[in-house]
Coordinates of C-alpha atoms and ligand atoms in Angstrom, one line a residue:
Chain A
M1 CA 86.7 62.6 68.7
I2 CA 88.2 60.1 71.0
W3 CA 91.6 61.6 70.4
I4 CA 90.5 65.1 71.3
D5 CA 89.2 63.7 74.5
T6 CA 92.4 61.9 75.2
I7 CA 94.5 65.0 74.5
V8 CA 92.3 67.1 76.8
Q9 CA 92.6 64.6 79.6
G10 CA 96.3 64.5 79.1
I11 CA 96.6 68.3 79.2
L12 CA 94.7 68.4 82.4
L13 CA 96.8 65.5 83.9
G14 CA 99.8 67.7 83.0
G15 CA 98.5 70.2 85.5
L16 CA 99.0 67.6 88.3
Y17 CA 102.6 66.9 87.1
A18 CA 103.3 70.6 86.9
L19 CA 102.2 70.9 90.6
F20 CA 104.5 68.0 91.5
A21 CA 107.3 69.8 89.6
A22 CA 106.9 73.4 90.6
G23 CA 108.4 73.1 94.1
L24 CA 111.3 71.1 92.7
S25 CA 111.9 73.7 90.0
L26 CA 111.7 76.6 92.6
V27 CA 114.4 75.0 94.8
F28 CA 116.6 74.0 92.0
G29 CA 116.3 77.5 90.4
I30 CA 117.4 79.3 93.5
M31 CA 120.0 77.1 95.1
R32 CA 120.9 74.5 92.5
L33 CA 119.8 71.9 94.9
V34 CA 118.2 68.7 93.6
N35 CA 115.9 67.4 96.3
L36 CA 115.6 63.6 95.9
A37 CA 113.0 63.5 98.7
H38 CA 110.6 65.8 96.8
G39 CA 108.2 63.0 95.9
D40 CA 108.2 61.6 99.4
M41 CA 107.6 65.1 100.8
I42 CA 104.4 65.2 98.6
I43 CA 103.3 61.9 100.1
F44 CA 104.2 63.1 103.6
A45 CA 102.0 66.2 103.0
A46 CA 99.2 64.0 101.7
F47 CA 99.3 62.0 104.9
A48 CA 99.3 65.2 106.9
I49 CA 96.2 66.5 105.1
L50 CA 94.6 63.1 105.5
L51 CA 95.3 63.2 109.2
I52 CA 93.8 66.6 109.6
T53 CA 90.7 65.8 107.6
G54 CA 90.3 62.5 109.5
S55 CA 90.8 63.7 113.0
V56 CA 88.8 66.9 112.8
G57 CA 86.5 65.9 109.9
L58 CA 87.5 69.0 107.9
N59 CA 87.1 69.7 104.3
P60 CA 90.3 68.7 102.5
F61 CA 90.9 72.2 101.1
L62 CA 90.7 73.6 104.7
A63 CA 92.9 70.9 105.9
A64 CA 95.5 71.8 103.2
L65 CA 95.2 75.4 104.4
I66 CA 96.2 74.3 107.9
A67 CA 98.9 71.9 106.6
A68 CA 100.6 74.6 104.4
P69 CA 102.1 76.7 107.1
L70 CA 103.2 73.6 109.0
M71 CA 104.9 72.4 105.9
F72 CA 106.5 75.8 105.3
G73 CA 108.0 75.6 108.8
L74 CA 109.3 72.1 108.2
G75 CA 110.8 73.1 104.9
W76 CA 112.3 76.2 106.5
A77 CA 113.9 74.1 109.3
L78 CA 115.1 71.4 107.0
Q79 CA 116.9 73.9 104.9
R80 CA 118.2 76.0 107.8
F81 CA 119.4 73.2 110.0
V82 CA 120.3 70.4 107.5
L83 CA 120.6 71.3 103.9
N84 CA 122.4 74.7 104.3
R85 CA 125.2 72.8 106.0
V86 CA 125.8 70.5 103.0
L87 CA 125.3 73.0 100.2
G88 CA 128.6 74.0 98.5
K89 CA 130.6 73.6 95.4
D90 CA 130.3 69.8 95.6
I91 CA 126.9 68.6 94.5
L92 CA 127.2 65.2 96.0
P93 CA 126.6 65.8 99.7
P94 CA 123.1 67.4 99.2
L95 CA 122.2 64.6 96.9
L96 CA 123.2 62.0 99.5
V97 CA 121.4 63.9 102.3
T98 CA 118.1 64.2 100.4
F99 CA 118.4 60.6 99.3
G100 CA 118.7 59.6 102.9
L101 CA 115.8 61.8 103.8
S102 CA 113.7 60.1 101.1
V103 CA 114.4 56.6 102.5
A104 CA 113.8 57.9 106.1
L105 CA 110.5 59.5 105.0
Q106 CA 109.3 56.3 103.3
N107 CA 110.1 54.1 106.2
G108 CA 108.7 56.6 108.7
L109 CA 105.4 56.8 106.8
L110 CA 105.3 53.0 106.5
E111 CA 105.7 52.7 110.2
A112 CA 103.1 55.3 111.0
F113 CA 100.5 54.6 108.4
S114 CA 101.2 51.0 107.2
A115 CA 101.4 50.1 103.5
D116 CA 97.7 50.4 103.0
S117 CA 96.4 52.6 100.2
Q118 CA 94.7 55.8 101.3
R119 CA 92.7 58.5 99.8
I120 CA 91.7 62.0 100.8
P121 CA 87.9 62.1 100.7
A122 CA 86.7 64.9 98.4
G123 CA 83.0 64.2 98.5
P124 CA 80.9 64.8 95.4
L125 CA 83.8 66.6 93.7
E126 CA 85.4 63.2 93.1
S127 CA 83.0 62.2 90.3
A128 CA 81.4 65.5 89.2
S129 CA 82.0 66.4 85.6
V130 CA 81.2 69.2 83.2
D131 CA 80.2 69.0 79.6
L132 CA 82.3 71.3 77.4
G133 CA 80.6 70.5 74.2
I134 CA 83.1 68.3 72.4
V135 CA 84.4 66.7 75.6
T136 CA 83.3 66.0 79.1
V137 CA 85.9 66.6 81.8
G138 CA 85.9 65.9 85.5
W139 CA 85.8 68.8 87.8
M140 CA 88.7 67.5 89.7
P141 CA 91.2 67.4 86.7
L142 CA 89.9 70.9 85.7
L143 CA 90.4 72.2 89.2
T144 CA 93.9 70.6 89.4
F145 CA 94.9 72.3 86.1
A146 CA 93.5 75.7 87.2
T147 CA 95.3 75.4 90.5
A148 CA 98.6 74.6 88.7
I149 CA 98.2 77.8 86.6
A150 CA 97.3 79.8 89.7
V151 CA 100.4 78.4 91.5
I152 CA 102.7 79.3 88.6
I153 CA 101.2 82.8 88.3
G154 CA 101.5 83.3 92.1
L155 CA 105.1 82.1 92.1
N156 CA 106.0 84.3 89.1
Q157 CA 104.4 87.3 90.9
I158 CA 106.5 86.6 93.9
F159 CA 109.6 86.2 91.7
Y160 CA 109.2 89.2 89.6
R161 CA 107.1 91.7 91.6
T162 CA 108.3 91.5 95.2
A163 CA 111.4 92.4 97.1
L164 CA 111.6 88.8 98.3
G165 CA 111.6 87.6 94.6
R166 CA 114.4 90.1 93.8
A167 CA 116.4 88.6 96.7
F168 CA 115.6 85.1 95.3
R169 CA 116.9 86.0 91.9
A170 CA 119.9 87.9 93.2
T171 CA 121.0 85.1 95.5
S172 CA 120.6 82.6 92.7
D173 CA 122.8 84.8 90.5
D174 CA 125.6 85.4 93.1
P175 CA 125.2 84.7 96.8
V176 CA 128.4 86.5 97.8
T177 CA 127.3 89.8 96.1
A178 CA 123.8 89.3 97.5
S179 CA 125.3 89.2 101.0
L180 CA 126.9 92.6 100.2
M181 CA 123.3 93.9 99.8
G182 CA 122.5 92.8 103.3
I183 CA 120.8 89.6 102.2
A184 CA 121.6 86.4 104.1
P185 CA 121.8 83.8 101.4
K186 CA 121.1 80.9 103.8
G187 CA 118.0 82.7 105.1
I188 CA 116.8 83.2 101.5
F189 CA 117.4 79.5 100.9
A190 CA 115.3 78.5 104.0
I191 CA 112.4 80.7 102.8
A192 CA 112.6 79.2 99.3
T193 CA 112.4 75.7 100.7
G194 CA 109.6 76.7 102.9
L195 CA 107.7 78.1 99.9
A196 CA 108.4 74.9 97.9
M197 CA 106.8 73.0 100.7
V198 CA 103.7 75.1 100.4
V199 CA 103.6 74.1 96.8
V200 CA 104.2 70.5 97.8
T201 CA 101.2 70.7 100.1
I202 CA 99.0 71.9 97.2
A203 CA 100.3 69.1 95.0
A204 CA 99.7 66.6 97.8
L205 CA 96.1 67.8 98.2
Y206 CA 95.3 67.0 94.5
L207 CA 97.4 63.8 94.4
G208 CA 95.5 62.5 97.5
M209 CA 92.0 63.5 96.3
R210 CA 92.4 62.1 92.8
A211 CA 93.9 58.7 93.4
N212 CA 95.1 56.3 96.0
F213 CA 98.5 56.8 97.6
D214 CA 100.7 54.9 100.0
P215 CA 104.2 55.5 101.5
S216 CA 106.0 53.9 98.6
I217 CA 104.9 56.0 95.6
G218 CA 107.0 59.1 96.3
P219 CA 110.0 58.3 94.1
A220 CA 107.7 57.8 91.0
R221 CA 106.2 61.3 91.6
L222 CA 109.8 62.6 91.8
I223 CA 110.5 61.1 88.4
Y224 CA 107.5 62.8 86.8
A225 CA 108.4 66.1 88.4
F226 CA 112.0 65.8 87.2
E227 CA 110.9 65.0 83.7
A228 CA 108.6 68.0 83.6
V229 CA 111.3 70.3 84.9
I230 CA 113.9 69.1 82.5
I231 CA 111.6 69.1 79.5
G232 CA 110.5 72.7 80.4
G233 CA 114.1 73.9 80.7
L234 CA 115.6 74.4 84.2
G235 CA 114.3 77.5 86.0
S236 CA 111.2 78.3 83.9
L237 CA 107.9 77.7 85.6
W238 CA 105.8 78.0 82.5
G239 CA 108.3 75.6 80.8
T240 CA 107.6 73.2 83.7
L241 CA 103.9 73.4 83.0
A242 CA 104.6 72.7 79.3
G243 CA 106.8 69.7 80.4
G244 CA 104.0 68.4 82.6
I245 CA 101.5 68.7 79.8
I246 CA 103.8 66.8 77.4
I247 CA 104.2 64.0 79.8
G248 CA 100.4 64.0 80.6
V249 CA 99.4 63.9 77.0
A250 CA 101.9 61.2 76.1
Q251 CA 100.6 59.1 79.0
T252 CA 96.9 59.4 78.1
M253 CA 97.7 58.7 74.5
G254 CA 99.8 55.8 75.4
A255 CA 97.1 54.5 77.6
A256 CA 94.5 54.9 74.9
I257 CA 96.5 52.6 72.6
N258 CA 97.3 50.1 75.3
P259 CA 96.6 50.7 79.1
E260 CA 100.0 49.1 79.9
W261 CA 101.8 51.8 77.9
Q262 CA 100.7 54.8 79.9
I263 CA 103.8 55.2 82.1
L264 CA 106.2 54.1 79.4
A265 CA 104.8 56.6 76.9
G266 CA 105.5 59.5 79.3
H267 CA 109.1 58.4 79.7
I268 CA 109.6 58.0 76.0
A269 CA 108.2 61.5 75.3
F270 CA 110.7 62.8 77.9
L271 CA 113.6 61.0 76.1
I272 CA 112.5 62.3 72.7
V273 CA 112.4 65.9 73.9
L274 CA 115.8 65.5 75.5
L275 CA 117.2 64.2 72.3
I276 CA 115.9 67.1 70.3
R277 CA 116.3 69.9 72.8
P278 CA 119.0 68.8 75.4
R279 CA 118.5 72.0 77.4
G280 CA 114.7 71.8 77.4
L281 CA 112.1 73.7 75.6
F282 CA 112.5 77.1 77.4
P283 CA 116.1 77.2 78.8
R284 CA 116.9 80.3 80.9
A285 CA 118.8 83.0 79.0
V286 CA 121.3 83.6 81.8
D287 CA 123.0 80.5 83.3
Chain B
M1 CA 135.8 110.5 115.0
I2 CA 137.2 107.2 113.7
L3 CA 134.5 105.2 112.0
L4 CA 136.5 102.3 110.7
E5 CA 139.8 100.9 111.8
T6 CA 141.9 97.8 111.0
K7 CA 144.5 96.8 113.6
G8 CA 147.2 94.4 112.5
L9 CA 144.8 92.9 110.0
T10 CA 146.0 89.6 108.5
A11 CA 144.2 87.6 105.8
N12 CA 144.8 84.2 104.2
Y13 CA 143.6 82.3 101.2
G14 CA 144.3 78.8 102.3
Q15 CA 148.0 78.5 103.0
F16 CA 148.7 81.8 101.2
R17 CA 148.9 84.9 103.3
A18 CA 147.7 88.0 101.5
L19 CA 147.8 90.6 104.3
F20 CA 150.5 91.0 106.9
G21 CA 149.3 93.3 109.7
V22 CA 147.5 96.1 107.9
D23 CA 146.6 99.3 109.9
V24 CA 144.3 101.8 108.3
T25 CA 141.7 104.2 109.7
L26 CA 138.8 106.1 108.2
A27 CA 137.3 109.1 110.0
A28 CA 133.7 110.4 109.6
G29 CA 133.3 112.4 106.4
E30 CA 136.7 111.5 105.1
T31 CA 137.8 110.1 101.8
V32 CA 140.8 107.8 101.8
A33 CA 142.5 106.4 98.8
I34 CA 144.3 103.0 98.9
I35 CA 146.6 102.6 96.0
G36 CA 148.9 99.8 95.0
A37 CA 149.9 97.5 92.2
N38 CA 147.9 94.5 91.1
G39 CA 148.1 91.8 93.8
A40 CA 149.1 94.2 96.6
G41 CA 146.2 93.1 98.7
K42 CA 143.8 96.1 98.3
S43 CA 140.7 94.0 97.4
T44 CA 141.6 91.5 100.2
L45 CA 141.6 94.4 102.6
L46 CA 138.1 95.5 101.5
R47 CA 136.8 91.9 101.5
S48 CA 138.1 91.6 105.1
V49 CA 136.3 94.7 106.1
T50 CA 133.0 93.7 104.5
G51 CA 133.0 90.2 106.1
I52 CA 133.3 88.3 102.8
L53 CA 136.6 87.2 104.3
R54 CA 136.2 86.7 108.0
N55 CA 138.7 87.1 110.8
D56 CA 138.0 86.6 114.4
T57 CA 140.5 88.5 116.5
G58 CA 139.1 92.0 116.6
M59 CA 141.2 93.2 113.7
V60 CA 138.4 95.2 112.1
L61 CA 136.6 97.8 114.2
H62 CA 133.5 99.7 113.2
R63 CA 132.7 102.6 115.7
G64 CA 135.1 100.8 118.1
E65 CA 133.2 97.5 117.9
P66 CA 134.9 94.4 116.5
I67 CA 133.1 93.3 113.3
G68 CA 135.7 91.0 111.8
A69 CA 133.7 87.8 112.7
M70 CA 130.4 89.1 111.4
P71 CA 128.9 87.8 108.2
A72 CA 128.8 90.2 105.2
E73 CA 125.1 90.8 105.5
T74 CA 125.4 92.0 109.1
V75 CA 128.3 94.2 108.3
M76 CA 126.3 95.8 105.4
Q77 CA 123.4 96.4 107.7
R78 CA 125.6 98.4 109.9
G79 CA 126.0 100.9 107.1
I80 CA 129.1 99.7 105.3
A81 CA 128.4 99.3 101.5
M82 CA 130.7 98.0 98.9
V83 CA 131.1 98.6 95.2
P84 CA 132.8 95.3 94.4
E85 CA 135.7 94.8 92.0
G86 CA 134.3 94.0 88.6
R87 CA 130.9 95.6 89.4
K88 CA 129.2 92.3 90.0
L89 CA 125.7 93.4 88.8
F90 CA 123.0 90.7 89.1
P91 CA 122.3 89.4 85.6
S92 CA 118.7 88.4 86.3
L93 CA 117.8 91.9 87.5
S94 CA 117.0 95.0 85.5
V95 CA 119.0 98.2 86.1
E96 CA 116.2 99.5 88.4
E97 CA 116.0 96.2 90.3
N98 CA 119.8 96.2 90.8
L99 CA 119.5 99.6 92.3
K100 CA 116.5 98.7 94.5
I101 CA 118.1 95.6 95.9
G102 CA 120.9 97.8 97.3
G103 CA 118.4 99.5 99.6
Q104 CA 115.8 96.9 100.3
V105 CA 117.3 95.3 103.4
R106 CA 118.9 98.3 105.1
K107 CA 116.4 101.0 104.7
A108 CA 118.2 104.0 106.2
V109 CA 116.8 107.4 105.7
G110 CA 119.2 109.7 103.9
P111 CA 119.8 111.6 100.7
W112 CA 119.9 108.5 98.4
T113 CA 116.7 107.4 96.7
L114 CA 116.1 105.9 93.3
E115 CA 115.4 109.4 92.0
A116 CA 118.6 110.8 93.6
V117 CA 120.7 108.1 91.9
Y118 CA 119.0 108.8 88.6
D119 CA 119.8 112.4 89.0
L120 CA 123.4 111.5 89.7
F121 CA 123.6 109.2 86.7
P122 CA 120.8 110.3 84.3
I123 CA 121.6 107.7 81.7
L124 CA 120.4 105.0 84.2
R125 CA 116.9 106.5 84.2
E126 CA 116.7 105.8 80.4
K127 CA 118.0 102.3 80.8
R128 CA 116.0 101.5 84.0
N129 CA 114.2 98.4 82.5
V130 CA 117.2 97.0 80.7
P131 CA 119.0 94.0 82.2
G132 CA 121.9 95.4 84.2
T133 CA 124.5 93.3 82.4
A134 CA 123.3 94.6 79.0
L135 CA 124.9 98.0 79.7
S136 CA 128.3 99.3 78.8
G137 CA 131.1 98.9 81.3
G138 CA 130.9 102.5 82.5
Q139 CA 127.1 102.4 82.9
Q140 CA 127.4 99.1 84.8
Q141 CA 129.9 100.8 87.1
M142 CA 127.3 103.6 87.6
V143 CA 124.7 101.0 88.6
A144 CA 127.2 99.4 91.0
I145 CA 127.9 102.7 92.7
G146 CA 124.2 103.6 92.8
R147 CA 123.3 100.2 94.2
A148 CA 125.7 100.8 97.1
L149 CA 124.4 104.3 97.7
M150 CA 120.8 103.1 97.9
S151 CA 121.3 101.9 101.4
N152 CA 122.5 105.4 102.4
P153 CA 125.7 103.9 103.8
E154 CA 127.8 105.6 106.4
I155 CA 130.9 104.1 104.8
L156 CA 131.3 103.5 101.0
L157 CA 134.0 101.1 99.8
C158 CA 134.9 101.4 96.1
D159 CA 137.1 98.7 94.6
E160 CA 138.8 99.9 91.4
I161 CA 135.8 101.7 89.9
S162 CA 138.0 102.9 86.9
L163 CA 139.2 99.4 86.0
G164 CA 138.9 98.6 82.3
L165 CA 137.1 101.9 81.5
A166 CA 138.0 104.5 78.9
P167 CA 139.5 107.7 80.3
V168 CA 136.4 109.8 79.3
V169 CA 134.1 107.3 81.1
I170 CA 136.4 107.4 84.2
R171 CA 136.1 111.1 84.2
D172 CA 132.3 111.0 84.1
I173 CA 132.2 108.5 87.0
Y174 CA 134.7 110.5 89.1
A175 CA 132.7 113.6 88.4
A176 CA 130.0 112.1 90.7
M177 CA 132.4 111.7 93.6
P178 CA 132.1 115.3 95.0
R179 CA 128.3 114.8 95.3
I180 CA 128.7 111.5 97.0
K181 CA 131.2 113.0 99.4
A182 CA 128.9 115.9 100.0
S183 CA 126.1 113.5 101.0
G184 CA 128.1 112.7 104.1
A185 CA 129.4 109.2 103.5
A186 CA 133.0 108.4 104.5
I187 CA 134.7 106.8 101.5
I188 CA 137.5 104.4 100.7
V189 CA 138.6 104.4 97.1
V190 CA 140.9 101.6 96.0
E191 CA 142.6 102.4 92.8
Q192 CA 145.6 101.6 90.6
D193 CA 145.0 104.9 88.9
I194 CA 147.0 107.1 91.3
G195 CA 146.1 110.4 89.8
R196 CA 142.3 109.8 90.0
A197 CA 142.6 108.5 93.6
L198 CA 144.6 111.5 94.8
S199 CA 142.2 113.9 93.1
V200 CA 139.3 112.9 95.4
A201 CA 141.2 111.7 98.6
D202 CA 142.0 113.5 101.8
R203 CA 144.6 110.9 102.7
V204 CA 146.3 108.1 100.9
Y205 CA 147.7 104.7 101.8
C206 CA 149.9 102.8 99.5
M207 CA 150.1 99.0 99.7
M208 CA 152.6 96.6 98.5
E209 CA 152.8 92.8 98.9
G210 CA 150.2 92.7 101.7
R211 CA 151.6 95.6 103.7
V212 CA 151.0 99.3 104.0
T213 CA 154.1 101.1 102.7
L214 CA 152.9 104.7 102.9
S215 CA 150.4 106.7 104.8
A216 CA 150.2 110.4 104.0
P217 CA 147.9 113.4 103.4
A218 CA 146.9 113.4 99.7
A219 CA 147.6 117.1 99.2
T220 CA 151.3 117.1 100.3
V221 CA 152.5 113.6 99.4
S222 CA 155.4 113.6 97.0
R223 CA 155.7 111.7 93.7
E224 CA 158.9 110.1 94.9
A225 CA 157.4 108.9 98.1
I226 CA 154.5 107.3 96.2
H227 CA 156.9 105.8 93.7
T228 CA 159.0 104.1 96.4
A229 CA 155.9 102.9 98.3
Y230 CA 154.2 101.6 95.1
F231 CA 157.1 99.8 93.4
G232 CA 159.6 99.3 96.3
D233 CA 163.1 100.6 96.8
A234 CA 164.5 98.5 94.0
A235 CA 162.5 100.2 91.3
Ligands
ADP301 N1 140.5 83.9 96.0 C1 141.9 83.9 96.1 N2 142.5 82.8 96.3 C2 143.9 82.8 96.4 N3 144.6 83.8 96.3 C3 144.0 85.0 96.1 C4 142.6 85.1 96.0 N4 142.3 86.4 95.8 C5 143.5 87.1 95.8 N5 144.5 86.3 96.0 C6 145.9 86.6 96.1 O1 146.0 87.6 97.2 C7 146.9 88.6 96.8 C8 146.2 89.9 97.0 O2 145.2 90.0 96.0 P1 144.2 91.2 95.9 O3 143.8 91.6 97.3 O4 143.1 90.8 95.0 O5 145.1 92.3 95.3 P2 144.7 93.7 94.7 O6 143.3 94.0 94.9 O7 145.6 94.7 95.3 O8 145.1 93.6 93.2 C9 147.4 88.3 95.4 O9 148.7 87.7 95.5 C10 146.4 87.4 94.9 O10 146.9 86.5 93.9
MG302 MG1 141.8 94.2 93.5

């Protein structure tokens, strides 16, 4: 009985990790760019939401709705004016630039908000739970998981049902030939990063409502996101969800045995999957 | 009216010079063949026109305006569509998506729609939901041509559409040429297959080692003249 509860909590936790990972997966899938500042951007967005809720006294969901287009704009500009210049055959320059950005974001947030722990106030939602018969789950984890699924469905709809998604996939396949179709690859990259930042904002909303955060915790979120993406197989969003769930379940089971083992158990699960399936659970057919 | 013109076009790959002052013109409604042996510089010429290879000195003119410094996407949006060497279909896209993407940015009105392309190459209608790269070489070539037509281009550039295909397949593809011509596009066909090229062209250029060695009307050009221009005097 306790195990069923542990597994269910782990699955729901996986939804949060999938949210962390979806933006990373999107950007990597389209432009083979590994954004080392991804975790810090989540924390940045969490502070942005906090700032909006605090100053205007808004509901955090509405605050995220305001933050999302701002984050889109920031992502678009970052790609357009910085990252596009360093993208190329050599993968090292974009890694260095995003690493630098990660450090700069952490220090900037520390300067602006201090090292104190913060939390986005979510009101009664924070402790509300629902009895599902065999297990009782919190509304917040449930909502997080449902949001992760909605985000993945939404991104897949964009990818496979719209002209923009067609341009994403074509540019990812072959940017030179895409330009012969009238598509500006660098413009597509900027939109993709903007979209990833919208997903980052959603991830930040749940991160900030569920637990305390401070400027230093970005890199650890990046690691969870990485692990989820790699377990899932690069480029598959449903795979990313599966990866998030595997890490989530490993963590809650580890914690059930010994609370100190929570984080370690997630990393061990990642290593085991990597040993058995080096290309992840659902590798893309074409690569 | 001259739609497209290169004036003293040069092109380099790093230190290597691939074109040495190439002059070609293309008039409205005209079909021009560019023939030449492997490595003559034919693809380089098309890449320079489309903006994949950029040049900045007004060496490529479209309707009299210099376009050589424009990025490929801008050139394409002016109505210059390319069927690239090796077809270059998008592996992640189905046949129909490959066709649609050709016309999704430049949405010019004209005779070419999805249905018109399917009428031109009926086999593609059957295979519309298959990944583009799962088709045979000839069918892939049909998709590449259809994809370029979807933007209703004013100028269609075809780079070796017969390359690597069986003669019967080449015949099927070239059978579509008259209908493409009749739709109004001016066409440049780059070919190593001299007979095919001459069968559809109004004029022919021959290239050798980065230079134009012959320019003549397709109907009256002699075999000897082509032979000399293609292989050089020594041959
Ligand atoms: N990407 C490239 N890098 C370096 N040299 C190239 C490249 N592409 C073509 N070349 C060289 O440029 C010359 C012309 O090539 P190309 O235009 O492809 O000829 P063609 O299409 O007539 O066969 C050849 O000598 C070829 O080796
Ligand atoms: Mg060639």
